[in-house]
């Protein structure tokens, strides 16, 4: 070894367990927003923590460790998206009939205004171009800094700032179309 203890280079399993307890819900919510599906979010959440556990030696406890796990989740999600796209291109050549699975969650008619606005914001966010949507999710839901997002997306920080500003402007315009004025 080069003189560094394991704890200096990474976190301990006990610290990782504490991280799950403290940040698990936030990371799971991020996974739900990223995948737009509770079942996919559950899988992504579990896979992200399993992969992160294998990389304990790379997680720095004083350097926003939840952002490390969120970054792992984003990379796993992107990888799955690429695999799905490849499979879909193969399936299109084979002509297999598509089956649609209905969402089992019943629609509740008396949603609170807060939930209605959150759903509308989520819907408007989902309509954004992928690069803007990912920047918004990483910044607001993932809690990553602009610098961390730029590093993850491999673009300059100015590009991330531009994407965030454009996305916020588009979201504001869409919400105003639905009759919600800015506060």
GROMACS .gro file of C-alpha atoms in nm:
model
  183
    1UNK     CA    1   0.000   0.000   0.000
    2UNK     CA    2   0.103   0.357  -0.043
    3UNK     CA    3   0.062   0.447   0.323
    4UNK     CA    4  -0.307   0.539   0.306
    5UNK     CA    5  -0.552   0.346   0.517
    6UNK     CA    6  -0.873   0.216   0.358
    7UNK     CA    7  -1.078   0.471   0.553
    8UNK     CA    8  -0.882   0.764   0.413
    9UNK     CA    9  -0.926   0.642   0.054
   10UNK     CA   10  -1.295   0.548   0.090
   11UNK     CA   11  -1.577   0.489   0.331
   12UNK     CA   12  -1.637   0.195   0.559
   13UNK     CA   13  -1.932  -0.043   0.528
   14UNK     CA   14  -2.077   0.115   0.845
   15UNK     CA   15  -2.055   0.462   0.689
   16UNK     CA   16  -2.216   0.325   0.374
   17UNK     CA   17  -2.503   0.181   0.578
   18UNK     CA   18  -2.549   0.520   0.746
   19UNK     CA   19  -2.547   0.683   0.401
   20UNK     CA   20  -2.827   0.451   0.290
   21UNK     CA   21  -3.030   0.542   0.599
   22UNK     CA   22  -2.977   0.917   0.556
   23UNK     CA   23  -2.987   0.956   0.177
   24UNK     CA   24  -3.169   0.644   0.055
   25UNK     CA   25  -3.511   0.807   0.017
   26UNK     CA   26  -3.365   1.102  -0.175
   27UNK     CA   27  -3.175   0.871  -0.409
   28UNK     CA   28  -3.481   0.649  -0.459
   29UNK     CA   29  -3.691   0.954  -0.549
   30UNK     CA   30  -3.425   1.056  -0.799
   31UNK     CA   31  -3.438   0.707  -0.952
   32UNK     CA   32  -3.819   0.733  -0.982
   33UNK     CA   33  -3.795   1.065  -1.163
   34UNK     CA   34  -3.522   0.937  -1.392
   35UNK     CA   35  -3.695   0.612  -1.490
   36UNK     CA   36  -4.057   0.735  -1.471
   37UNK     CA   37  -4.150   0.395  -1.329
   38UNK     CA   38  -4.160   0.273  -0.972
   39UNK     CA   39  -4.056  -0.082  -1.063
   40UNK     CA   40  -3.765   0.039  -1.277
   41UNK     CA   41  -3.672   0.286  -1.005
   42UNK     CA   42  -3.662   0.008  -0.746
   43UNK     CA   43  -3.431  -0.196  -0.968
   44UNK     CA   44  -3.209   0.101  -1.050
   45UNK     CA   45  -3.190   0.203  -0.683
   46UNK     CA   46  -3.085  -0.146  -0.578
   47UNK     CA   47  -2.834  -0.182  -0.863
   48UNK     CA   48  -2.684   0.162  -0.788
   49UNK     CA   49  -2.627   0.077  -0.423
   50UNK     CA   50  -2.487  -0.267  -0.506
   51UNK     CA   51  -2.246  -0.118  -0.758
   52UNK     CA   52  -2.153   0.161  -0.517
   53UNK     CA   53  -2.084  -0.092  -0.242
   54UNK     CA   54  -1.832  -0.258  -0.471
   55UNK     CA   55  -1.668   0.084  -0.509
   56UNK     CA   56  -1.654   0.181  -0.140
   57UNK     CA   57  -1.285   0.260  -0.178
   58UNK     CA   58  -1.374   0.540  -0.425
   59UNK     CA   59  -1.650   0.711  -0.222
   60UNK     CA   60  -1.528   1.012  -0.027
   61UNK     CA   61  -1.737   1.075   0.286
   62UNK     CA   62  -1.664   1.450   0.288
   63UNK     CA   63  -1.728   1.499  -0.085
   64UNK     CA   64  -2.108   1.456  -0.120
   65UNK     CA   65  -2.118   1.074  -0.119
   66UNK     CA   66  -2.482   1.069  -0.233
   67UNK     CA   67  -2.375   1.236  -0.558
   68UNK     CA   68  -2.139   0.943  -0.618
   69UNK     CA   69  -2.431   0.699  -0.590
   70UNK     CA   70  -2.654   0.919  -0.807
   71UNK     CA   71  -2.379   0.928  -1.069
   72UNK     CA   72  -2.359   0.549  -1.056
   73UNK     CA   73  -2.738   0.534  -1.099
   74UNK     CA   74  -2.727   0.767  -1.401
   75UNK     CA   75  -2.453   0.559  -1.565
   76UNK     CA   76  -2.646   0.237  -1.504
   77UNK     CA   77  -2.963   0.398  -1.644
   78UNK     CA   78  -2.782   0.525  -1.955
   79UNK     CA   79  -2.634   0.180  -2.008
   80UNK     CA   80  -2.979   0.022  -1.982
   81UNK     CA   81  -3.118   0.280  -2.226
   82UNK     CA   82  -2.849   0.189  -2.480
   83UNK     CA   83  -2.919  -0.184  -2.435
   84UNK     CA   84  -3.291  -0.126  -2.474
   85UNK     CA   85  -3.237   0.078  -2.790
   86UNK     CA   86  -3.021  -0.199  -2.938
   87UNK     CA   87  -3.281  -0.463  -2.851
   88UNK     CA   88  -3.563  -0.253  -2.994
   89UNK     CA   89  -3.380  -0.216  -3.324
   90UNK     CA   90  -3.347  -0.595  -3.340
   91UNK     CA   91  -3.712  -0.647  -3.242
   92UNK     CA   92  -3.831  -0.409  -3.512
   93UNK     CA   93  -3.670  -0.635  -3.767
   94UNK     CA   94  -3.847  -0.944  -3.625
   95UNK     CA   95  -4.205  -0.802  -3.598
   96UNK     CA   96  -4.323  -0.914  -3.256
   97UNK     CA   97  -4.662  -0.775  -3.146
   98UNK     CA   98  -4.640  -0.522  -2.864
   99UNK     CA   99  -4.831  -0.563  -2.540
  100UNK     CA  100  -4.913  -0.272  -2.316
  101UNK     CA  101  -4.922  -0.324  -1.942
  102UNK     CA  102  -5.162  -0.099  -1.754
  103UNK     CA  103  -5.043   0.093  -1.450
  104UNK     CA  104  -5.180  -0.091  -1.147
  105UNK     CA  105  -5.196   0.221  -0.932
  106UNK     CA  106  -5.553   0.352  -0.923
  107UNK     CA  107  -5.610   0.715  -1.013
  108UNK     CA  108  -5.718   0.922  -0.712
  109UNK     CA  109  -5.955   1.200  -0.810
  110UNK     CA  110  -5.913   1.421  -0.504
  111UNK     CA  111  -5.543   1.493  -0.529
  112UNK     CA  112  -5.419   1.779  -0.316
  113UNK     CA  113  -5.319   2.097  -0.498
  114UNK     CA  114  -4.957   2.042  -0.397
  115UNK     CA  115  -4.955   1.697  -0.557
  116UNK     CA  116  -5.129   1.831  -0.866
  117UNK     CA  117  -4.864   2.098  -0.914
  118UNK     CA  118  -4.584   1.846  -0.850
  119UNK     CA  119  -4.735   1.613  -1.110
  120UNK     CA  120  -4.765   1.898  -1.358
  121UNK     CA  121  -4.403   1.999  -1.300
  122UNK     CA  122  -4.297   1.636  -1.344
  123UNK     CA  123  -4.498   1.614  -1.666
  124UNK     CA  124  -4.352   1.935  -1.802
  125UNK     CA  125  -4.003   1.818  -1.702
  126UNK     CA  126  -4.058   1.490  -1.885
  127UNK     CA  127  -4.141   1.688  -2.202
  128UNK     CA  128  -3.804   1.863  -2.198
  129UNK     CA  129  -3.530   1.745  -2.431
  130UNK     CA  130  -3.328   1.464  -2.269
  131UNK     CA  131  -3.013   1.672  -2.203
  132UNK     CA  132  -3.211   1.947  -2.028
  133UNK     CA  133  -3.424   1.698  -1.835
  134UNK     CA  134  -3.119   1.515  -1.708
  135UNK     CA  135  -2.950   1.841  -1.602
  136UNK     CA  136  -3.266   1.951  -1.414
  137UNK     CA  137  -3.303   1.613  -1.241
  138UNK     CA  138  -2.937   1.595  -1.142
  139UNK     CA  139  -2.940   1.952  -1.009
  140UNK     CA  140  -3.272   1.966  -0.825
  141UNK     CA  141  -3.349   1.604  -0.739
  142UNK     CA  142  -3.000   1.461  -0.729
  143UNK     CA  143  -2.849   1.754  -0.544
  144UNK     CA  144  -2.539   1.759  -0.765
  145UNK     CA  145  -2.352   2.082  -0.821
  146UNK     CA  146  -2.312   2.233  -1.165
  147UNK     CA  147  -1.949   2.122  -1.160
  148UNK     CA  148  -2.047   1.762  -1.075
  149UNK     CA  149  -2.315   1.758  -1.347
  150UNK     CA  150  -2.069   1.895  -1.603
  151UNK     CA  151  -1.820   1.623  -1.510
  152UNK     CA  152  -2.086   1.350  -1.530
  153UNK     CA  153  -2.226   1.470  -1.863
  154UNK     CA  154  -1.878   1.549  -1.997
  155UNK     CA  155  -1.960   1.904  -2.104
  156UNK     CA  156  -1.841   2.248  -1.985
  157UNK     CA  157  -2.003   2.404  -1.678
  158UNK     CA  158  -2.134   2.688  -1.896
  159UNK     CA  159  -2.326   2.437  -2.104
  160UNK     CA  160  -2.492   2.300  -1.790
  161UNK     CA  161  -2.580   2.652  -1.674
  162UNK     CA  162  -2.730   2.723  -2.015
  163UNK     CA  163  -2.930   2.398  -2.013
  164UNK     CA  164  -3.060   2.470  -1.662
  165UNK     CA  165  -3.163   2.827  -1.750
  166UNK     CA  166  -3.330   2.723  -2.074
  167UNK     CA  167  -3.508   2.434  -1.899
  168UNK     CA  168  -3.631   2.661  -1.618
  169UNK     CA  169  -3.760   2.915  -1.871
  170UNK     CA  170  -3.943   2.643  -2.066
  171UNK     CA  171  -4.092   2.498  -1.746
  172UNK     CA  172  -4.211   2.844  -1.640
  173UNK     CA  173  -4.374   2.902  -1.980
  174UNK     CA  174  -4.549   2.562  -1.971
  175UNK     CA  175  -4.676   2.620  -1.616
  176UNK     CA  176  -4.811   2.962  -1.718
  177UNK     CA  177  -4.993   2.792  -2.008
  178UNK     CA  178  -5.166   2.574  -1.746
  179UNK     CA  179  -5.265   2.886  -1.551
  180UNK     CA  180  -4.998   2.881  -1.280
  181UNK     CA  181  -4.834   3.217  -1.227
  182UNK     CA  182  -4.488   3.247  -1.073
  183UNK     CA  183  -4.490   3.334  -0.704
   0.00000   0.00000   0.00000
